[in-house]
PDB file of C-alpha atoms in Angstrom:
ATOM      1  CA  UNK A 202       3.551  18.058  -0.509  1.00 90.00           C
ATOM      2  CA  UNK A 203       4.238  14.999  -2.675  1.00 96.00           C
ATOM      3  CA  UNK A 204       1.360  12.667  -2.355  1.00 97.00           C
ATOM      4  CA  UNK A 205       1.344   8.718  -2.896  1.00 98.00           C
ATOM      5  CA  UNK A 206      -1.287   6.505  -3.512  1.00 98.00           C
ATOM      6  CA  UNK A 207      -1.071   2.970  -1.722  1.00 97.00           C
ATOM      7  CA  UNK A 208      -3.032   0.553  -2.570  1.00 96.00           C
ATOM      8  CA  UNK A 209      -2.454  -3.154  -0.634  1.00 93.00           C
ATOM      9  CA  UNK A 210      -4.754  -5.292  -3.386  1.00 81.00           C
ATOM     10  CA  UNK A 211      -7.353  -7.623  -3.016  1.00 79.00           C
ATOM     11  CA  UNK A 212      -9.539  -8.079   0.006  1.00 71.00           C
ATOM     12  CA  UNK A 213      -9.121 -10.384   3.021  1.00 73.00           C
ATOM     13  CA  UNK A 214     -11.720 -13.366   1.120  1.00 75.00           C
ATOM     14  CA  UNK A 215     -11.071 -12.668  -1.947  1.00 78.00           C
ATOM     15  CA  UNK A 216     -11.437 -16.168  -3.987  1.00 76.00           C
ATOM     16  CA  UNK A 217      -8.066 -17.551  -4.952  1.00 84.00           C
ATOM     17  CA  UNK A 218      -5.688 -14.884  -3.700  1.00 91.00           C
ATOM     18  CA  UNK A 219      -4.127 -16.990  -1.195  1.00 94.00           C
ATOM     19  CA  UNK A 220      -1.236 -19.543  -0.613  1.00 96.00           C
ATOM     20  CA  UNK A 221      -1.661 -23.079  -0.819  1.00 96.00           C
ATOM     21  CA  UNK A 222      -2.410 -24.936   2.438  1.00 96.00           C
ATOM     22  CA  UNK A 223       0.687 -25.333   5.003  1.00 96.00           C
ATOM     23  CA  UNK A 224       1.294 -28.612   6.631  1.00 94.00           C
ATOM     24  CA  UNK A 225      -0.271 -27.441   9.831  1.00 94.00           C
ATOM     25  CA  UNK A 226      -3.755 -26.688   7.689  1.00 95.00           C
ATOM     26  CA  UNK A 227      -3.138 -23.092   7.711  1.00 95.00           C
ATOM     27  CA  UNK A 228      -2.716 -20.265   4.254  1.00 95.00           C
ATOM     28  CA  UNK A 229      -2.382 -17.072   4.319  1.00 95.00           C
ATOM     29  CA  UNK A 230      -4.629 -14.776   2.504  1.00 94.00           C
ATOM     30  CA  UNK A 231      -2.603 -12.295  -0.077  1.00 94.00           C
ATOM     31  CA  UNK A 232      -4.073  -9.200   1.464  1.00 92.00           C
ATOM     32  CA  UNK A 233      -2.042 -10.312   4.685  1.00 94.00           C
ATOM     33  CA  UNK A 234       1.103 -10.138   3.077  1.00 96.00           C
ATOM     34  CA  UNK A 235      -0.043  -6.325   1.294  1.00 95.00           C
ATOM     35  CA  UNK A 236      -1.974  -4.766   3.913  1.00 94.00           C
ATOM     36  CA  UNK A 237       1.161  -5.699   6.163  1.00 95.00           C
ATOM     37  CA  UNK A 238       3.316  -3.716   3.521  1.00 97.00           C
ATOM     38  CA  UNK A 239       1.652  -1.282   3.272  1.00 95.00           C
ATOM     39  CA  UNK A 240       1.020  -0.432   7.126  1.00 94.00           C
ATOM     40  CA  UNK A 241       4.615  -0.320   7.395  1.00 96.00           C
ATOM     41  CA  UNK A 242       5.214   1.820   3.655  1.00 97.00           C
ATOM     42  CA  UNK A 243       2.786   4.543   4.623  1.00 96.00           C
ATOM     43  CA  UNK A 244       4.786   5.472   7.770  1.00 96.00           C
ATOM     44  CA  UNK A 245       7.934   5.547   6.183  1.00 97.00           C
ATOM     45  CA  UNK A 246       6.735   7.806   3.349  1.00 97.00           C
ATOM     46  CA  UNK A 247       5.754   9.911   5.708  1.00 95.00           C
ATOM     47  CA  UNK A 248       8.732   9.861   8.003  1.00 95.00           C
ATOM     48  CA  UNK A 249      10.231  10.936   4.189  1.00 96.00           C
ATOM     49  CA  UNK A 250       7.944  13.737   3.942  1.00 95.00           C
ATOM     50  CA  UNK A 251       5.267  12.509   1.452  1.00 97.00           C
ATOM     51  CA  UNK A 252       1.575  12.670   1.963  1.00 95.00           C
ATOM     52  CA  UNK A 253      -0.034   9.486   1.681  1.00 96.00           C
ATOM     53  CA  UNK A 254      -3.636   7.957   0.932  1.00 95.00           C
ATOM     54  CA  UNK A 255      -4.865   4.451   1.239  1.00 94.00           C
ATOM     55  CA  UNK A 256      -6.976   3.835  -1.419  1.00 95.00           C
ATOM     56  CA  UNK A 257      -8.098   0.093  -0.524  1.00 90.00           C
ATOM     57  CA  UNK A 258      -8.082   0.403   3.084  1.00 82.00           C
ATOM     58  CA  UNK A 259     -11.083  -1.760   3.928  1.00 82.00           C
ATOM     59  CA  UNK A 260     -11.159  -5.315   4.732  1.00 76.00           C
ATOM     60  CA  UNK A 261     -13.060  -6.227   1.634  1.00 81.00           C
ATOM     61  CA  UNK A 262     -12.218  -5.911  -1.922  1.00 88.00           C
ATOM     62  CA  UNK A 263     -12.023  -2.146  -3.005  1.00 91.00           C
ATOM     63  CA  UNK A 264     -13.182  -2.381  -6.646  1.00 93.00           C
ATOM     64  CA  UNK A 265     -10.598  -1.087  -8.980  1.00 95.00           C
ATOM     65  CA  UNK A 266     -12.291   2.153 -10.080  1.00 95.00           C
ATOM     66  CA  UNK A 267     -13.274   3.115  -6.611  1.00 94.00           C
ATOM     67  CA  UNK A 268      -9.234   2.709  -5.660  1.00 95.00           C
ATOM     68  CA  UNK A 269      -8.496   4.617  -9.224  1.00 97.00           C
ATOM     69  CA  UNK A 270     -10.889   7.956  -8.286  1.00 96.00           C
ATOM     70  CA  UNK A 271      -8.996   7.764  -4.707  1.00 95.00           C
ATOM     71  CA  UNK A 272      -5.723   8.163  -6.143  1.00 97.00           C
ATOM     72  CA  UNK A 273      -7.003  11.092  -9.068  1.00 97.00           C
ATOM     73  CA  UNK A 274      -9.301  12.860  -6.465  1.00 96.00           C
ATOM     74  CA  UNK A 275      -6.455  13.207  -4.282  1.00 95.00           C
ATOM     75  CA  UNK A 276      -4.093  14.265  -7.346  1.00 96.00           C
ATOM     76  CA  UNK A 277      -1.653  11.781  -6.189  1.00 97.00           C
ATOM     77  CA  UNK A 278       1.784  11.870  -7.598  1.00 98.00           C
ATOM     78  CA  UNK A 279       2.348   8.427  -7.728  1.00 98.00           C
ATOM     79  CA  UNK A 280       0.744   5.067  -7.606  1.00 98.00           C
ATOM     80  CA  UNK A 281       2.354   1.444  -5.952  1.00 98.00           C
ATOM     81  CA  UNK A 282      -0.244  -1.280  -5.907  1.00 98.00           C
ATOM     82  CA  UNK A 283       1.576  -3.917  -3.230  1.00 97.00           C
ATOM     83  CA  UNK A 284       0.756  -7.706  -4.275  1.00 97.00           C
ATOM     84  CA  UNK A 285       1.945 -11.342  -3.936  1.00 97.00           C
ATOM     85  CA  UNK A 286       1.947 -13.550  -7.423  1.00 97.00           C
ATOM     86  CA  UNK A 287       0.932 -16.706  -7.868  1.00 97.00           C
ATOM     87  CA  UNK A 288       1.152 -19.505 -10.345  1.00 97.00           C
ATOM     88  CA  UNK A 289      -1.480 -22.138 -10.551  1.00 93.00           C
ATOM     89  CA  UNK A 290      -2.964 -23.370  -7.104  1.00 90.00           C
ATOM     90  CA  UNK A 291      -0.603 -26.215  -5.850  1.00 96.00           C
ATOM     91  CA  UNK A 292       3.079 -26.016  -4.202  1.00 97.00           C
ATOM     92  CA  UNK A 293       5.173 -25.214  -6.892  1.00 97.00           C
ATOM     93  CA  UNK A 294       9.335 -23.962  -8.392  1.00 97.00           C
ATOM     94  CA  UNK A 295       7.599 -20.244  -9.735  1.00 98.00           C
ATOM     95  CA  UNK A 296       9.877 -17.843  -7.593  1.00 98.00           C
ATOM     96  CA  UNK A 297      11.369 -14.384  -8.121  1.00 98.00           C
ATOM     97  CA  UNK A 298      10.065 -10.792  -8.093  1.00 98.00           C
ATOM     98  CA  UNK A 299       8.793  -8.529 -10.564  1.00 98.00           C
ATOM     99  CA  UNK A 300       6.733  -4.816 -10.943  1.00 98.00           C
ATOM    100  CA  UNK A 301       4.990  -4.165 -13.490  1.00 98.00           C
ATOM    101  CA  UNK A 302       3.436  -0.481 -15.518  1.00 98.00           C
ATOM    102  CA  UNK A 303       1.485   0.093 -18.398  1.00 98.00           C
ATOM    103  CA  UNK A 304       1.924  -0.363 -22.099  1.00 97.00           C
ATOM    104  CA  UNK A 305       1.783   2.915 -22.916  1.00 97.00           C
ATOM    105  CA  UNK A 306       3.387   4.392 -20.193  1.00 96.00           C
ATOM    106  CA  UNK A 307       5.838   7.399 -20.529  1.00 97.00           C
ATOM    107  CA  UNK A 308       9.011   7.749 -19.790  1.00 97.00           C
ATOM    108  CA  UNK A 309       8.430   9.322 -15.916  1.00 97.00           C
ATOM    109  CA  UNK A 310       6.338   5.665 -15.257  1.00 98.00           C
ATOM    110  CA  UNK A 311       8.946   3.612 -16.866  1.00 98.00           C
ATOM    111  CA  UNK A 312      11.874   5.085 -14.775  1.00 98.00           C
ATOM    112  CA  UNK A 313       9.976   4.606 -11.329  1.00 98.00           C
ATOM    113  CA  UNK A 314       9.127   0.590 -12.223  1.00 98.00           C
ATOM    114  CA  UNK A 315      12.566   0.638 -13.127  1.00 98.00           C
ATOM    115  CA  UNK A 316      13.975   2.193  -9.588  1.00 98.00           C
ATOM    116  CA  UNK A 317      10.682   0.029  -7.368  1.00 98.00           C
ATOM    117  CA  UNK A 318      12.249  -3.358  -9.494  1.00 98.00           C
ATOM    118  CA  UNK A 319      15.791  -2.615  -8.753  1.00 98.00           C
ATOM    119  CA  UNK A 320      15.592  -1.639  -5.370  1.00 98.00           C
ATOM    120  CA  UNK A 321      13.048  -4.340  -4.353  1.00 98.00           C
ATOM    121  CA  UNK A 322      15.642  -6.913  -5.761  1.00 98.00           C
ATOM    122  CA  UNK A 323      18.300  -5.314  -4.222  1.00 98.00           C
ATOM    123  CA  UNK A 324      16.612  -5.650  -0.436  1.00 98.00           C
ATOM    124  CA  UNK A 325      15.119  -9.155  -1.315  1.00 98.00           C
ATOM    125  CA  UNK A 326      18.262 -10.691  -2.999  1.00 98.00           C
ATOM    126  CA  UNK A 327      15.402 -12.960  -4.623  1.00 98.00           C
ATOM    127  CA  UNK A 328      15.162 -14.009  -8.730  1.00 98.00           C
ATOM    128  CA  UNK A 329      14.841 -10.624 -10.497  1.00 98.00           C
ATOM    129  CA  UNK A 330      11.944 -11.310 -12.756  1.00 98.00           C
ATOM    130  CA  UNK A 331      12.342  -8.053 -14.294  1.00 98.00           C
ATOM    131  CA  UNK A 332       9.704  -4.711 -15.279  1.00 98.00           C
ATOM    132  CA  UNK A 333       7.185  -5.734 -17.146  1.00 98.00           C
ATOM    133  CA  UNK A 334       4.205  -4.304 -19.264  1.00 98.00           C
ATOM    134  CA  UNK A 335       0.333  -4.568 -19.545  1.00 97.00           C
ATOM    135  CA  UNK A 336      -2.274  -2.954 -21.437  1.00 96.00           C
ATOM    136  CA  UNK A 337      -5.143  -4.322 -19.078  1.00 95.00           C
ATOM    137  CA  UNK A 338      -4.557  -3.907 -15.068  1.00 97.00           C
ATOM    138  CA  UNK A 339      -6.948  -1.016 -14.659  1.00 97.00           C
ATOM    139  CA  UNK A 340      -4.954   0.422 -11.845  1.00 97.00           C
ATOM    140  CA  UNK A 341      -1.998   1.012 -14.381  1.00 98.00           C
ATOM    141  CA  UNK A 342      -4.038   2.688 -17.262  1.00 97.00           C
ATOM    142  CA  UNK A 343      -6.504   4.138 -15.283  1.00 97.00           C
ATOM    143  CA  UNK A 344      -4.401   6.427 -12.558  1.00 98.00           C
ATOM    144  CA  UNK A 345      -3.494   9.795 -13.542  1.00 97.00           C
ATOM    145  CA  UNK A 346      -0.138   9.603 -12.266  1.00 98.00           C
ATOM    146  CA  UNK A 347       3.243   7.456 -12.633  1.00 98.00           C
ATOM    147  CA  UNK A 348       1.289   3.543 -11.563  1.00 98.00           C
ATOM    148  CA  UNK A 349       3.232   0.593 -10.335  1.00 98.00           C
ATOM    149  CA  UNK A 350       2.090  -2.910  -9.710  1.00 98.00           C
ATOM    150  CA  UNK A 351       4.460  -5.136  -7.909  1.00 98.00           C
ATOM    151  CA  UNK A 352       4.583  -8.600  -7.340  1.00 98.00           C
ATOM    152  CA  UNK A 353       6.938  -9.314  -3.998  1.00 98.00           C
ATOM    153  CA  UNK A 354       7.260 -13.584  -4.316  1.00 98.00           C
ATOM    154  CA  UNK A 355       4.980 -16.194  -4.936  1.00 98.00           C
ATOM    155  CA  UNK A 356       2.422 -17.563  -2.499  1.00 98.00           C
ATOM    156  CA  UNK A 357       2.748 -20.658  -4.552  1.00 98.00           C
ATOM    157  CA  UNK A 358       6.271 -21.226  -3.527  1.00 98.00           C
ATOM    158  CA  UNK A 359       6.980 -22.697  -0.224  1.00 97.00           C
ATOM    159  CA  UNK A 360       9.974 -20.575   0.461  1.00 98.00           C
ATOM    160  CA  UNK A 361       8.886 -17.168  -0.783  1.00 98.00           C
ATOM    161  CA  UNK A 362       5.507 -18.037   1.070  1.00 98.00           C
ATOM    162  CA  UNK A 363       7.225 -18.124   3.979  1.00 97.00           C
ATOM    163  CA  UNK A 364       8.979 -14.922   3.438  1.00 98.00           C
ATOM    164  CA  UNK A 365       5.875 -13.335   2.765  1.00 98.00           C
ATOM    165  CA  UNK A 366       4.333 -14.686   6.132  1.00 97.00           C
ATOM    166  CA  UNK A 367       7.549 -12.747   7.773  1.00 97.00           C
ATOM    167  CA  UNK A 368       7.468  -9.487   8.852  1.00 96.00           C
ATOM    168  CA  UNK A 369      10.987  -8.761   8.233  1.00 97.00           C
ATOM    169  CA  UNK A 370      10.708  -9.553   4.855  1.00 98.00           C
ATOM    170  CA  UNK A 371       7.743  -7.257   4.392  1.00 98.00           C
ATOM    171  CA  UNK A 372       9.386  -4.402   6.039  1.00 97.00           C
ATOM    172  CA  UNK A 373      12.450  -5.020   3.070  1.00 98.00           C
ATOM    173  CA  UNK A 374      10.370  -4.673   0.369  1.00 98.00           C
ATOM    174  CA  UNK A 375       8.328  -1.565   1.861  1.00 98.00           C
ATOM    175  CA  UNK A 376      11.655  -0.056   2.599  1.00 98.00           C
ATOM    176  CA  UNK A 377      12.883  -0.754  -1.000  1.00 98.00           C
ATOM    177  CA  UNK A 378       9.680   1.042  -2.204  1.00 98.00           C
ATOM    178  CA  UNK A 379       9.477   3.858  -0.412  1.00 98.00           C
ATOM    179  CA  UNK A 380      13.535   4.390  -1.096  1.00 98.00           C
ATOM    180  CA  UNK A 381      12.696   4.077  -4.922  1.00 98.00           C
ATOM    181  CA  UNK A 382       9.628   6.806  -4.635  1.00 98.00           C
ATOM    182  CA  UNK A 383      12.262   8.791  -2.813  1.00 98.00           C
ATOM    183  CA  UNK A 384      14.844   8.579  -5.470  1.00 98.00           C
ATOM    184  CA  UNK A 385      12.363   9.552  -7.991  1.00 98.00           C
ATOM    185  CA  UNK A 386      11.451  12.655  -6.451  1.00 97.00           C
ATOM    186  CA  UNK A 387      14.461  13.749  -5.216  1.00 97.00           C
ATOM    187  CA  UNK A 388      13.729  13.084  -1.470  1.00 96.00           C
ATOM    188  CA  UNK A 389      16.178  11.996   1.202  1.00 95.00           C
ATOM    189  CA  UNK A 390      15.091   8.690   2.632  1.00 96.00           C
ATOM    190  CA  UNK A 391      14.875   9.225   6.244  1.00 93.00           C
ATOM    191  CA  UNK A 392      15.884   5.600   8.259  1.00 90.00           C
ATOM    192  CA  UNK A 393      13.567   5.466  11.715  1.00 83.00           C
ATOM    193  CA  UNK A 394      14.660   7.482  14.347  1.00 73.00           C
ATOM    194  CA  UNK A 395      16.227  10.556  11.937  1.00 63.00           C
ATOM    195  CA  UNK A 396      13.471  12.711  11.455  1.00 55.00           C
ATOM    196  CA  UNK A 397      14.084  16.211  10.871  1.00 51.00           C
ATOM    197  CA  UNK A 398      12.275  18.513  13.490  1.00 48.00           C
ATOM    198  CA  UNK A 399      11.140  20.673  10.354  1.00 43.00           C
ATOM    199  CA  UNK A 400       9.713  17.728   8.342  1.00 49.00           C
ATOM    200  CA  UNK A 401       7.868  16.862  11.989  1.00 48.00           C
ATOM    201  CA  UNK A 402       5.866  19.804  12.497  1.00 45.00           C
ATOM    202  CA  UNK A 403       5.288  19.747   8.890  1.00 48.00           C
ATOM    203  CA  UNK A 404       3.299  16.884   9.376  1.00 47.00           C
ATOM    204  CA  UNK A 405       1.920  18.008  12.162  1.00 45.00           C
ATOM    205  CA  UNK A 406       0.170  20.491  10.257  1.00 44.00           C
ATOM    206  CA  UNK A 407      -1.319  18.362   7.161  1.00 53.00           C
ATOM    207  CA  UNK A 408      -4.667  18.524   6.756  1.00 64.00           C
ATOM    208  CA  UNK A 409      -7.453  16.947   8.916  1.00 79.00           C
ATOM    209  CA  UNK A 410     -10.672  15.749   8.034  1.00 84.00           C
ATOM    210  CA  UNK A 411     -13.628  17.336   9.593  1.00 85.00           C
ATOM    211  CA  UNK A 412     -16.782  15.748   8.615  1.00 86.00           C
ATOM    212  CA  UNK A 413     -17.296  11.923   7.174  1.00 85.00           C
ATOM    213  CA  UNK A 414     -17.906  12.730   3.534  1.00 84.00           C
ATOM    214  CA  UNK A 415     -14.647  14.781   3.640  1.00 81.00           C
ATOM    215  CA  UNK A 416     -13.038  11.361   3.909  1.00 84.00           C
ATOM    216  CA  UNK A 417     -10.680   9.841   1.106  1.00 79.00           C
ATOM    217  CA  UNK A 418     -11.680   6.289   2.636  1.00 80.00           C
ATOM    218  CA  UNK A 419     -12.547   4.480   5.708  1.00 85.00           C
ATOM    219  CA  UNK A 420     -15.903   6.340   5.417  1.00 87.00           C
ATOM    220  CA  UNK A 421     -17.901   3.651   7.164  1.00 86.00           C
ATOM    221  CA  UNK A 422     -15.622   2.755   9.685  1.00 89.00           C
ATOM    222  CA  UNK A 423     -15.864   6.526  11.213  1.00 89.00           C
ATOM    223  CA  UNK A 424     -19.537   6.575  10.440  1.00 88.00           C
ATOM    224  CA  UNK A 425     -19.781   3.532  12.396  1.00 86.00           C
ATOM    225  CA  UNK A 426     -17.393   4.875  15.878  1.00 87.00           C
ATOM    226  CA  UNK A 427     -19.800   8.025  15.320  1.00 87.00           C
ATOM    227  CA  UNK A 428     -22.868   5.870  15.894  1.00 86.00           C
ATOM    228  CA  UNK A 429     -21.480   3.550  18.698  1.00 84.00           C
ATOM    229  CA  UNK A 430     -20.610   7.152  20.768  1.00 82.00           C
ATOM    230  CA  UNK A 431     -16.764   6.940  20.702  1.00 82.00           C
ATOM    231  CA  UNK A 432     -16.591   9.444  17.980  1.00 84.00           C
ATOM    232  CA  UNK A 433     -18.503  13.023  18.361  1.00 80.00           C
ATOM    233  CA  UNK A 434     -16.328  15.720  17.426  1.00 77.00           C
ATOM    234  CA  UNK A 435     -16.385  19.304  19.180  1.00 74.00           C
ATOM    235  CA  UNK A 436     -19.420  21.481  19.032  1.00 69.00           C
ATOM    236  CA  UNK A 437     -19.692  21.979  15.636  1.00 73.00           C
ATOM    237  CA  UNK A 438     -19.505  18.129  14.656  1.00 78.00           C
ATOM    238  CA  UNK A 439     -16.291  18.637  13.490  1.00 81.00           C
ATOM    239  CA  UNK A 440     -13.903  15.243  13.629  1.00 86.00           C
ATOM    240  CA  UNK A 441     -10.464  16.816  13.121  1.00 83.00           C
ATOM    241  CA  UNK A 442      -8.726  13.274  12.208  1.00 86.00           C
ATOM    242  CA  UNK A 443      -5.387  13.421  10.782  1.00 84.00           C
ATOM    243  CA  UNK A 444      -4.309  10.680   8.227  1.00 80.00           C
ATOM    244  CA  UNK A 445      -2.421   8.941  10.703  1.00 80.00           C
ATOM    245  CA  UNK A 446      -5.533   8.806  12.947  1.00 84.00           C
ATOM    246  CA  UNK A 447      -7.657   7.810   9.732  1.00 84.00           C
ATOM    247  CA  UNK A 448      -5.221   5.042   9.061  1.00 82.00           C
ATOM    248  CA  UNK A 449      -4.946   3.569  12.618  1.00 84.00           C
ATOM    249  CA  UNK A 450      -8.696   3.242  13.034  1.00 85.00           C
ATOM    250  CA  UNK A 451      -8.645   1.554   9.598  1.00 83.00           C
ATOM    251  CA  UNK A 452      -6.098  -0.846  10.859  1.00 82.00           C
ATOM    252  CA  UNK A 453      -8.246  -1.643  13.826  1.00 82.00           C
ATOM    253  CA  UNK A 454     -11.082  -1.971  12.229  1.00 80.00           C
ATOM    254  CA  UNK A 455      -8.916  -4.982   9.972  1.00 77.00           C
ATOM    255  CA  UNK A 456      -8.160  -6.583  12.786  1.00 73.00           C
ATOM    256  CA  UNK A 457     -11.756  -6.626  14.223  1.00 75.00           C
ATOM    257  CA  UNK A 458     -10.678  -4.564  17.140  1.00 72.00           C
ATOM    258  CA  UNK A 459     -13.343  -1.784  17.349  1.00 70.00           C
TER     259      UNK A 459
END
């Protein structure tokens, strides 16, 4: 099964990765905007069929080569790293989209910025700011697969903050994504609701994760419901979670709810 590495960028209070204050004293931090994309991009990749793995699923900031072993450990087929841009730390005219890959990325990395750009511009209808390349973002030279960085609006620019704040407009650009990984690979995207039966029970039988250190993240979160009693396992200790169960506790555990 094709696998993808997701990876929403930055942690919750990380310094600087945030909008400008709103008018009611309010910002939102940039992990908002990409931990809300990807939440919504995992489940459609797997509606699609893919395996997925969150590689920066906790609340603070994942370093970069932590996220990077994720990804090759997993032998992930491809890479999106979901982020908002910014430009200086005041209201300002920066707008527009763009993804971006390595320098010295082959041909197979080049044509999957290419489709991610297009069909993120396509869904978002905002200033196409094109692909563009860098020989330093460790999550683009660093990954053993096709990477992709992309940059969905600027937090610095009072409409496209807005947009970002809107969960419509994050469910476009995870939609875009996911339809560009599926063009790359040859996949049918699958809209909501048009699941094939097949691809269900398919997913019904990916793996599970038995014990804690088996874990591709979240590690402390489930070491932590294991302590508090809620998690035990059967007899033999064994956890049986599903990625889909991994990523909802993960999601719960953002939102302080466990």
């Amino acid at each position: 099964m094709i696998c993808i590495a997701v990876d929403d960028g930055h942690g919750k209070e990380t310094a600087g990765k945030r909008t400008p204050r709103f008018a009611d004293g309010s910002y939102m931090p940039e992990n908002d905007f990409n931990a809300g994309v990807a939440d919504m991009l995992m489940p459609m990749l797997n509606r699609c069929g893919f395996r997925t793995v969150a590689v920066a699923a906790e609340d603070t900031d994942t370093p970069l080569s932590v996220r990077v072993r994720r990804a090759n450990q997993a032998k992930a087929d491809a890479y999106i790293s979901i982020h908002a841009n910014a430009f200086g730390n005041g209201w300002n005219d920066a707008n527009g989209v763009e993804s971006w890959i390595y320098d010295k990325a082959d041909a197979k990395t080049v044509r999957l910025g290419e489709l991610v750009q297009k069909e993120l511009i396509q869904a978002t209808k905002r200033k196409d700011r094109g692909l563009k390349k860098s020989g330093s973002l460790y999550v683009l030279n660093a990954t053993h697969m096709p990477a992709v960085l992309v940059e969905c609006g600027f937090m610095t620019n009072r409409e496209e903050a807005q947009l970002l704040l809107s969960n419509a407009y994050r469910k476009d650009c995870a939609k875009a994504i996911c339809k560009a990984l599926c063009s790359y690979f040859g996949v049918a995207y699958q809209e909501e609701g048009n699941q094939p039966e097949v691809q269900k029970e398919e997913e019904e039988d990916m793996k599970r994760y038995q014990k804690v250190e088996d874990l591709p993240y979240g590690k402390e979160t489930i070491q932590k419901l294991i302590d508090d009693g809620v998690l035990s396992g059967d007899k033999e200790g064994n956890l049986h979670l599903s990625e889909d169960m991994l990523r909802v506790f993960m999601i719960l555990d953002r939102k302080n709810l466990l």
